[in-house]
Short mmCIF file of C-alpha atoms in Angstrom, two decimals:
data_model
loop_
_atom_site.label_atom_id
_atom_site.label_comp_id
_atom_site.label_asym_id
_atom_site.label_seq_id
_atom_site.Cartn_x
_atom_site.Cartn_y
_atom_site.Cartn_z
CA MET A 1 67.45 52.15 -10.78
CA THR A 2 65.00 53.74 -8.35
CA PHE A 3 62.51 51.02 -9.23
CA ALA A 4 65.26 48.39 -8.91
CA LEU A 5 66.19 49.76 -5.47
CA LEU A 6 62.57 49.49 -4.29
CA LEU A 7 62.35 45.92 -5.59
CA ILE A 8 65.59 44.95 -3.83
CA MET A 9 64.35 46.48 -0.57
CA LEU A 10 61.04 44.64 -0.89
CA LEU A 11 62.84 41.36 -1.61
CA PHE A 12 65.10 41.63 1.44
CA GLN A 13 62.19 42.84 3.59
CA VAL A 14 60.46 39.54 2.82
CA LEU A 15 63.58 37.38 3.10
CA THR A 16 64.60 38.91 6.45
CA ASP A 17 61.07 38.64 7.92
CA GLY A 18 60.69 42.41 8.19
CA VAL A 19 64.06 43.16 9.80
CA LEU A 20 65.40 45.28 6.91
CA LEU A 21 62.93 48.16 7.38
CA GLN A 22 63.01 48.22 11.16
CA PRO A 23 63.78 51.76 12.44
CA LEU A 24 67.07 50.69 14.05
CA ASN A 25 68.26 48.92 10.89
CA ILE A 26 67.30 51.82 8.60
CA THR A 27 69.29 54.19 10.82
CA ASN A 28 72.27 51.83 10.78
CA LEU A 29 71.97 51.55 7.00
CA ILE A 30 72.34 55.34 6.70
CA LEU A 31 75.27 55.50 9.12
CA GLN A 32 77.07 52.53 7.55
CA ASN A 33 76.86 53.84 3.99
CA SER A 34 77.22 57.60 4.48
CA TYR A 35 80.93 57.73 3.71
CA ILE A 36 80.50 55.59 0.57
CA LEU A 37 77.69 57.85 -0.69
CA ILE A 38 79.89 60.92 -0.18
CA LEU A 39 82.68 59.25 -2.15
CA ALA A 40 80.20 58.27 -4.87
CA ILE A 41 79.16 61.93 -5.30
CA GLY A 42 82.75 62.90 -6.04
CA MET A 43 83.53 59.75 -8.02
CA VAL A 44 80.66 60.23 -10.46
CA LEU A 45 82.08 63.65 -11.40
CA VAL A 46 85.48 62.07 -12.04
CA ILE A 47 83.88 59.33 -14.16
CA ILE A 48 81.78 61.85 -16.11
CA THR A 49 85.00 63.60 -17.16
CA GLY A 50 86.27 60.24 -18.45
CA HIS A 51 88.71 59.47 -15.62
CA ILE A 52 88.87 57.22 -12.56
CA ASP A 53 90.22 57.63 -9.01
CA LEU A 54 91.63 54.56 -7.25
CA SER A 55 93.13 56.48 -4.34
CA VAL A 56 90.04 57.70 -2.45
CA GLY A 57 90.11 54.89 0.12
CA SER A 58 93.76 55.56 0.95
CA ILE A 59 93.14 59.32 1.13
CA ALA A 60 90.23 58.70 3.52
CA ALA A 61 92.51 56.56 5.72
CA PHE A 62 95.28 59.20 5.57
CA ILE A 63 92.92 62.01 6.60
CA GLY A 64 91.47 59.87 9.41
CA ALA A 65 94.99 59.27 10.74
CA LEU A 66 95.84 62.98 10.43
CA SER A 67 92.68 63.98 12.33
CA ALA A 68 93.50 61.51 15.13
CA ILE A 69 97.02 62.86 15.54
CA LEU A 70 95.79 66.47 15.60
CA MET A 71 92.81 65.93 17.92
CA ILE A 72 93.93 63.10 20.21
CA GLN A 73 97.70 63.51 20.43
CA MET A 74 97.96 67.28 19.93
CA ASN A 75 94.61 68.26 21.56
CA MET A 76 93.61 70.53 18.69
CA ASP A 77 90.08 71.90 18.54
CA PRO A 78 87.78 69.55 16.52
CA PHE A 79 86.42 72.37 14.34
CA PHE A 80 89.86 73.61 13.26
CA THR A 81 90.99 70.01 12.77
CA VAL A 82 88.10 69.35 10.37
CA VAL A 83 88.91 72.52 8.42
CA LEU A 84 92.61 71.61 8.19
CA CYS A 85 91.81 68.06 7.12
CA LEU A 86 89.47 69.24 4.36
CA LEU A 87 92.18 71.65 3.20
CA MET A 88 94.68 68.79 3.17
CA GLY A 89 92.20 66.77 1.09
CA ALA A 90 92.06 69.64 -1.42
CA ILE A 91 95.87 69.72 -1.58
CA VAL A 92 96.02 65.98 -2.19
CA GLY A 93 93.38 66.31 -4.92
CA ALA A 94 95.33 69.19 -6.49
CA TRP A 95 98.50 67.07 -6.45
CA GLN A 96 96.80 64.29 -8.39
CA GLY A 97 94.83 66.66 -10.61
CA PHE A 98 98.06 68.36 -11.69
CA TRP A 99 99.55 65.12 -13.02
CA VAL A 100 96.33 64.13 -14.76
CA ALA A 101 95.26 67.48 -16.21
CA TYR A 102 98.55 69.21 -17.04
CA VAL A 103 101.16 66.45 -17.37
CA LYS A 104 98.61 64.16 -19.10
CA ILE A 105 99.51 61.02 -17.18
CA PRO A 106 96.47 58.67 -17.24
CA ALA A 107 94.35 59.00 -14.12
CA PHE A 108 94.49 55.24 -13.59
CA ILE A 109 98.28 55.42 -13.12
CA VAL A 110 98.29 58.63 -11.07
CA THR A 111 95.63 57.48 -8.64
CA LEU A 112 97.08 53.96 -8.40
CA ALA A 113 100.31 55.62 -7.31
CA GLY A 114 98.32 57.80 -4.93
CA MET A 115 96.64 54.73 -3.45
CA LEU A 116 100.05 53.25 -2.62
CA ILE A 117 101.59 56.53 -1.46
CA PHE A 118 98.83 57.56 0.95
CA ARG A 119 98.31 54.05 2.29
CA GLY A 120 102.04 53.94 3.06
CA ILE A 121 101.97 57.38 4.72
CA THR A 122 98.99 56.27 6.82
CA LEU A 123 100.89 53.21 8.07
CA ILE A 124 103.91 55.39 8.88
CA MET A 125 101.79 57.94 10.78
CA LEU A 126 99.94 55.32 12.82
CA GLN A 127 102.95 52.99 13.14
CA GLY A 128 100.64 50.06 12.53
CA GLN A 129 98.40 50.83 15.52
CA SER A 130 95.01 52.47 16.06
CA ILE A 131 94.62 55.85 17.78
CA ALA A 132 91.49 56.45 19.90
CA PRO A 133 89.19 57.81 21.26
CA PHE A 134 88.07 61.02 19.54
CA PRO A 135 86.49 63.93 21.45
CA PRO A 136 82.69 63.59 21.90
CA ALA A 137 82.08 66.73 19.80
CA PHE A 138 83.80 65.13 16.81
CA GLN A 139 81.91 61.85 17.24
CA GLN A 140 78.64 63.75 16.78
CA LEU A 141 79.60 64.26 13.13
CA SER A 142 78.77 60.63 12.42
CA ALA A 143 76.87 59.34 15.46
CA GLY A 144 74.75 62.35 16.46
CA PHE A 145 71.03 62.99 15.89
CA LEU A 146 68.96 66.15 15.56
CA PRO A 147 67.45 67.13 18.93
CA ASP A 148 63.67 67.05 19.26
CA VAL A 149 62.75 70.68 19.91
CA PHE A 150 59.10 69.62 20.41
CA ASN A 151 60.01 67.11 23.15
CA GLY A 152 58.02 64.20 21.76
CA ASP A 153 57.72 61.21 24.06
CA ALA A 154 57.08 58.09 21.97
CA ILE A 155 58.14 59.60 18.65
CA HIS A 156 60.59 62.23 17.39
CA LEU A 157 58.18 65.03 16.43
CA PHE A 158 60.80 67.35 14.96
CA SER A 159 61.75 64.68 12.39
CA LEU A 160 58.09 64.38 11.35
CA VAL A 161 57.88 68.16 10.89
CA ILE A 162 61.02 68.12 8.72
CA GLY A 163 59.49 65.31 6.66
CA ILE A 164 56.28 67.30 6.11
CA VAL A 165 58.25 70.40 5.08
CA LEU A 166 60.32 68.32 2.66
CA ILE A 167 57.20 66.75 1.13
CA VAL A 168 55.51 70.13 0.63
CA SER A 169 58.69 71.59 -0.89
CA LEU A 170 59.14 68.72 -3.36
CA VAL A 171 55.48 68.79 -4.41
CA LEU A 172 55.65 72.55 -5.05
CA LEU A 173 58.87 72.09 -7.06
CA GLU A 174 57.27 69.35 -9.18
CA LEU A 175 54.18 71.50 -9.83
CA ARG A 176 56.38 74.46 -10.76
CA ALA A 177 58.45 72.31 -13.14
CA ARG A 178 55.27 71.01 -14.80
CA ARG A 179 53.90 74.53 -15.29
CA LYS A 180 57.23 75.59 -16.77
CA GLN A 181 57.17 72.67 -19.23
CA ILE A 182 53.66 73.57 -20.37
CA LYS A 183 54.55 77.26 -20.67
CA ASN A 184 57.60 76.49 -22.85
CA GLY A 185 55.66 74.18 -25.16
CA PHE A 186 57.05 70.84 -23.94
CA ASP A 187 54.92 67.75 -23.44
CA PRO A 188 54.68 67.03 -19.70
CA LEU A 189 53.79 63.71 -18.13
CA PRO A 190 50.11 62.79 -18.45
CA LYS A 191 48.13 63.93 -15.42
CA THR A 192 47.53 60.37 -14.19
CA LEU A 193 51.24 59.50 -14.25
CA PHE A 194 52.18 62.85 -12.76
CA PHE A 195 49.87 62.44 -9.78
CA LEU A 196 51.02 58.84 -9.34
CA LYS A 197 54.58 60.14 -9.24
CA ILE A 198 53.63 62.75 -6.62
CA ALA A 199 51.77 60.15 -4.56
CA GLY A 200 54.79 57.82 -4.69
CA MET A 201 57.14 60.59 -3.54
CA VAL A 202 54.84 61.53 -0.67
CA ALA A 203 54.46 57.89 0.41
CA VAL A 204 58.19 57.12 0.31
CA ILE A 205 59.33 60.29 2.10
CA GLY A 206 56.51 60.06 4.64
CA ALA A 207 57.25 56.42 5.45
CA PHE A 208 61.00 57.07 5.61
CA THR A 209 60.73 60.01 8.03
CA TYR A 210 58.20 58.12 10.18
CA ILE A 211 60.59 55.15 10.46
CA LEU A 212 63.43 57.47 11.52
CA ALA A 213 61.18 59.33 13.95
CA ASP A 214 60.16 56.03 15.53
CA TYR A 215 63.78 55.45 16.63
CA ARG A 216 65.94 58.50 17.49
CA GLY A 217 65.04 60.87 14.70
CA ILE A 218 67.13 62.14 11.78
CA PRO A 219 70.91 61.51 12.02
CA ASN A 220 73.22 64.48 11.59
CA ILE A 221 74.97 62.70 8.75
CA LEU A 222 71.69 62.44 6.80
CA ILE A 223 71.31 66.23 6.89
CA LEU A 224 74.88 66.57 5.55
CA LEU A 225 74.13 64.04 2.79
CA ILE A 226 70.96 65.87 1.73
CA ILE A 227 72.87 69.17 1.56
CA LEU A 228 75.64 67.61 -0.54
CA ILE A 229 73.19 65.89 -2.90
CA ALA A 230 71.16 69.08 -3.38
CA PHE A 231 74.26 71.23 -3.91
CA TYR A 232 76.01 68.95 -6.40
CA SER A 233 72.78 68.21 -8.27
CA PHE A 234 72.25 71.96 -8.68
CA VAL A 235 75.85 72.46 -9.83
CA MET A 236 75.67 69.68 -12.42
CA LYS A 237 72.24 70.65 -13.79
CA LYS A 238 72.07 74.43 -13.48
CA THR A 239 75.57 75.89 -13.66
CA VAL A 240 78.19 76.53 -16.32
CA ILE A 241 80.83 74.41 -14.59
CA GLY A 242 78.40 71.47 -14.56
CA ARG A 243 77.84 71.79 -18.31
CA HIS A 244 81.61 72.00 -18.80
CA ILE A 245 82.19 68.79 -16.85
CA TYR A 246 79.73 66.93 -19.07
CA ALA A 247 81.26 68.49 -22.18
CA VAL A 248 84.80 67.46 -21.23
CA GLY A 249 83.68 63.89 -20.63
CA GLY A 250 81.63 63.74 -23.81
CA ASN A 251 84.39 64.95 -26.13
CA GLU A 252 87.43 66.66 -24.66
CA LYS A 253 88.82 67.89 -28.00
CA ALA A 254 85.50 69.38 -29.07
CA ALA A 255 85.10 71.01 -25.65
CA SER A 256 88.58 72.55 -25.93
CA LEU A 257 87.82 73.89 -29.42
CA SER A 258 84.60 75.39 -28.02
CA GLY A 259 86.62 77.48 -25.59
CA ILE A 260 86.24 75.34 -22.46
CA LYS A 261 89.38 75.24 -20.33
CA THR A 262 89.46 71.46 -20.19
CA LYS A 263 92.63 71.21 -18.10
CA ARG A 264 91.20 73.49 -15.42
CA VAL A 265 87.93 71.54 -15.34
CA THR A 266 89.76 68.22 -14.90
CA PHE A 267 92.02 69.73 -12.24
CA MET A 268 89.06 71.09 -10.24
CA VAL A 269 87.21 67.76 -10.44
CA PHE A 270 90.16 66.04 -8.77
CA VAL A 271 90.46 68.79 -6.15
CA ASN A 272 86.77 68.27 -5.38
CA MET A 273 87.32 64.50 -5.15
CA GLY A 274 90.12 65.09 -2.65
CA VAL A 275 87.89 67.22 -0.43
CA LEU A 276 85.06 64.67 -0.47
CA ALA A 277 87.51 61.82 0.20
CA ALA A 278 88.78 63.78 3.20
CA LEU A 279 85.21 64.33 4.43
CA SER A 280 84.52 60.62 4.00
CA GLY A 281 87.63 59.78 6.03
CA LEU A 282 86.56 62.11 8.84
CA ILE A 283 83.08 60.58 8.97
CA PHE A 284 84.45 57.04 8.97
CA ALA A 285 86.91 57.88 11.76
CA ALA A 286 84.14 59.52 13.80
CA ARG A 287 81.92 56.46 13.35
CA LEU A 288 84.68 54.04 14.42
CA ASN A 289 85.84 56.48 17.12
CA ALA A 290 89.37 55.55 16.05
CA ALA A 291 91.90 55.96 13.26
CA THR A 292 93.04 52.55 12.05
CA PRO A 293 95.66 51.42 9.49
CA ARG A 294 93.02 49.41 7.56
CA ALA A 295 90.51 52.26 7.29
CA GLY A 296 89.21 52.98 3.80
CA ASN A 297 90.02 49.52 2.47
CA LEU A 298 88.15 48.97 -0.85
CA PHE A 299 86.19 52.23 -0.45
CA GLU A 300 87.24 53.20 -3.98
CA LEU A 301 85.69 50.05 -5.45
CA ASP A 302 82.38 50.64 -3.67
CA ALA A 303 82.30 54.26 -4.89
CA ILE A 304 83.12 53.26 -8.47
CA ALA A 305 80.51 50.48 -8.38
CA ALA A 306 77.88 52.90 -7.03
CA SER A 307 78.58 55.34 -9.89
CA PHE A 308 78.32 52.72 -12.62
CA ILE A 309 75.28 51.00 -11.14
CA GLY A 310 73.67 54.44 -10.90
CA GLY A 311 73.99 54.99 -14.64
CA ALA A 312 77.40 56.62 -15.19
CA SER A 313 78.97 55.65 -18.52
CA ALA A 314 82.31 53.91 -18.70
CA TYR A 315 83.06 56.20 -21.68
CA GLY A 316 82.47 59.47 -19.80
CA GLY A 317 80.00 62.27 -20.41
CA VAL A 318 77.03 60.51 -18.79
CA GLY A 319 75.97 60.23 -15.16
CA SER A 320 74.12 62.01 -12.38
CA ILE A 321 74.47 62.70 -8.68
CA ILE A 322 71.10 61.14 -7.83
CA GLY A 323 72.00 58.08 -9.90
CA ALA A 324 75.28 57.60 -8.01
CA VAL A 325 73.49 57.92 -4.66
CA ILE A 326 70.85 55.39 -5.73
CA GLY A 327 73.63 53.07 -6.92
CA GLY A 328 75.30 53.42 -3.53
CA LEU A 329 72.03 52.64 -1.77
CA VAL A 330 71.58 49.54 -3.96
CA MET A 331 75.00 48.30 -2.84
CA GLY A 332 74.29 49.26 0.78
CA VAL A 333 70.90 47.52 0.92
CA MET A 334 72.39 44.41 -0.68
CA ASN A 335 75.26 44.34 1.84
CA ASN A 336 72.90 44.89 4.76
CA GLY A 337 70.32 42.38 3.58
CA MET A 338 72.88 39.67 2.86
CA SER A 339 74.51 40.24 6.26
CA ILE A 340 71.15 39.86 8.02
CA LEU A 341 70.59 36.61 6.09
CA GLY A 342 73.97 35.37 7.26
CA LEU A 343 75.67 35.19 3.85
CA GLY A 344 79.46 35.17 4.14
CA ILE A 345 81.67 37.94 2.81
CA ASP A 346 82.76 35.61 -0.01
CA TRP A 347 79.21 35.35 -1.42
CA GLN A 348 78.60 39.05 -0.84
CA GLN A 349 81.66 40.04 -2.88
CA ALA A 350 80.74 37.65 -5.69
CA ILE A 351 77.15 38.92 -5.91
CA LYS A 352 78.26 42.56 -5.84
CA GLY A 353 80.73 41.81 -8.64
CA LEU A 354 77.99 40.28 -10.78
CA VAL A 355 75.72 43.29 -10.19
CA LEU A 356 78.50 45.68 -11.24
CA LEU A 357 79.26 43.64 -14.36
CA ALA A 358 75.58 43.56 -15.31
CA ALA A 359 75.27 47.34 -14.87
CA VAL A 360 78.25 48.13 -17.10
CA ALA A 361 77.17 45.52 -19.70
CA PHE A 362 73.73 47.15 -19.77
CA ASP A 363 75.36 50.54 -20.37
CA ILE A 364 77.48 49.21 -23.24
CA MET A 365 74.50 47.47 -24.87
CA ASN A 366 72.53 50.71 -24.69
CA LYS A 367 75.44 52.54 -26.36
CA LYS A 368 75.53 50.02 -29.21
CA ARG A 369 71.76 50.10 -29.65
CA SER A 370 71.71 53.90 -29.85
#
C-alpha cells in the first residue's frame, strides 16, 4: 500500500499540474485528515479483535459539543476541558465495551445504538445550532505550527533540523534491526535492496520536511500524529497486550483457553477507541473553530475504510497501525486530488466505495489462496 500511495500521489501530481505537492496543499492535507487518521488508529485495533465501531463519528460530535459548552459557555480552562473530554470519551468507550465484552451483544448492534444515542445527545446539547468561537489556545491544537527557534527567513529551519534528526534516527534503527537479524540467524534483505530502502526513506522524509519547511513548518497536529503512531506501533508489536489483541482477533476461544482474559482485552480496546474518538472530536472542533450538529458525519466510514485499505482483515487478527495510517492517507490524497480536479462529491463517494470494495476483495482472495 505504500507503493500504491506513492503511485496515487504521482498520478494526481501530474493530473493537477503540480498542485498536489505544493507546500500549502500538503499542509492542508495533513490538517484535513488528522482526525480521520487518529480514528483509524483506534479502529484498526477494534477490527483486529474482530469487531467494528459505527459510533465514532457521533462520539466525536458529542465531545466537540461538550468542549464548546465547557469552554465557550462556561469559560472553563482549555487544558482542563481537554482532560475532561478525553475522560468522557473513555467513559463512553467503557459503556460500549461493557455491552460487547461482558453482555456479548454484537459490536455492530451496540455501536449502531451508540451512533444514534450520541448523535441525538449532540443535537439536544447544541439545540440544532453551532457554538463558536473557541479560545485561541485551544485552536492551536489543530491550527498551530512549531515555532522556528532558529529564526529562518525564507524557510523554517527548525523543521529541517527535525527532519534531519528523524532521518538519522530511522537509519540507525534500520541498521540495528539488520544487525539483529544477522546475529539471530535470519536472512536479511540483500544489501542492494536494503540500501535502496534506506535511500527511499531518506528521500521521502527529506522531501516531505523540506516541503513543510517551505511554508510554515511542521504543524502541531503532525507531532501529535507521529507520537500516536509510534506509541501504538510499539504497543502492538512489542508488548504483551498487543500480542493479546492479535490473539483475541485470530481465535477468541483459543486465546481464552491459553489464559488470555479475552473480555478484558475487548473492553480495553473499546475504551481506547472512545478516547481516540474524543481526541478526534476535539481536533475537528478546533479546526472548525466551532461545534456543529453535523460534525463527525461519516467519520466512522472513513476510519473503517482506512483500516481495510491498509490491510486489516475483515475476519480479525490481522492489521497494523502503519497500514491503517497509509490507508487513511490513500483516502485523503484521493479526496484532495479529486477535489482539486473539480470532481463532484457524487463521483468521489463512488470511487472511494470501489477502492474499499477492491481492498476487501483482495484480502478475501488472499485468504482463500493461503
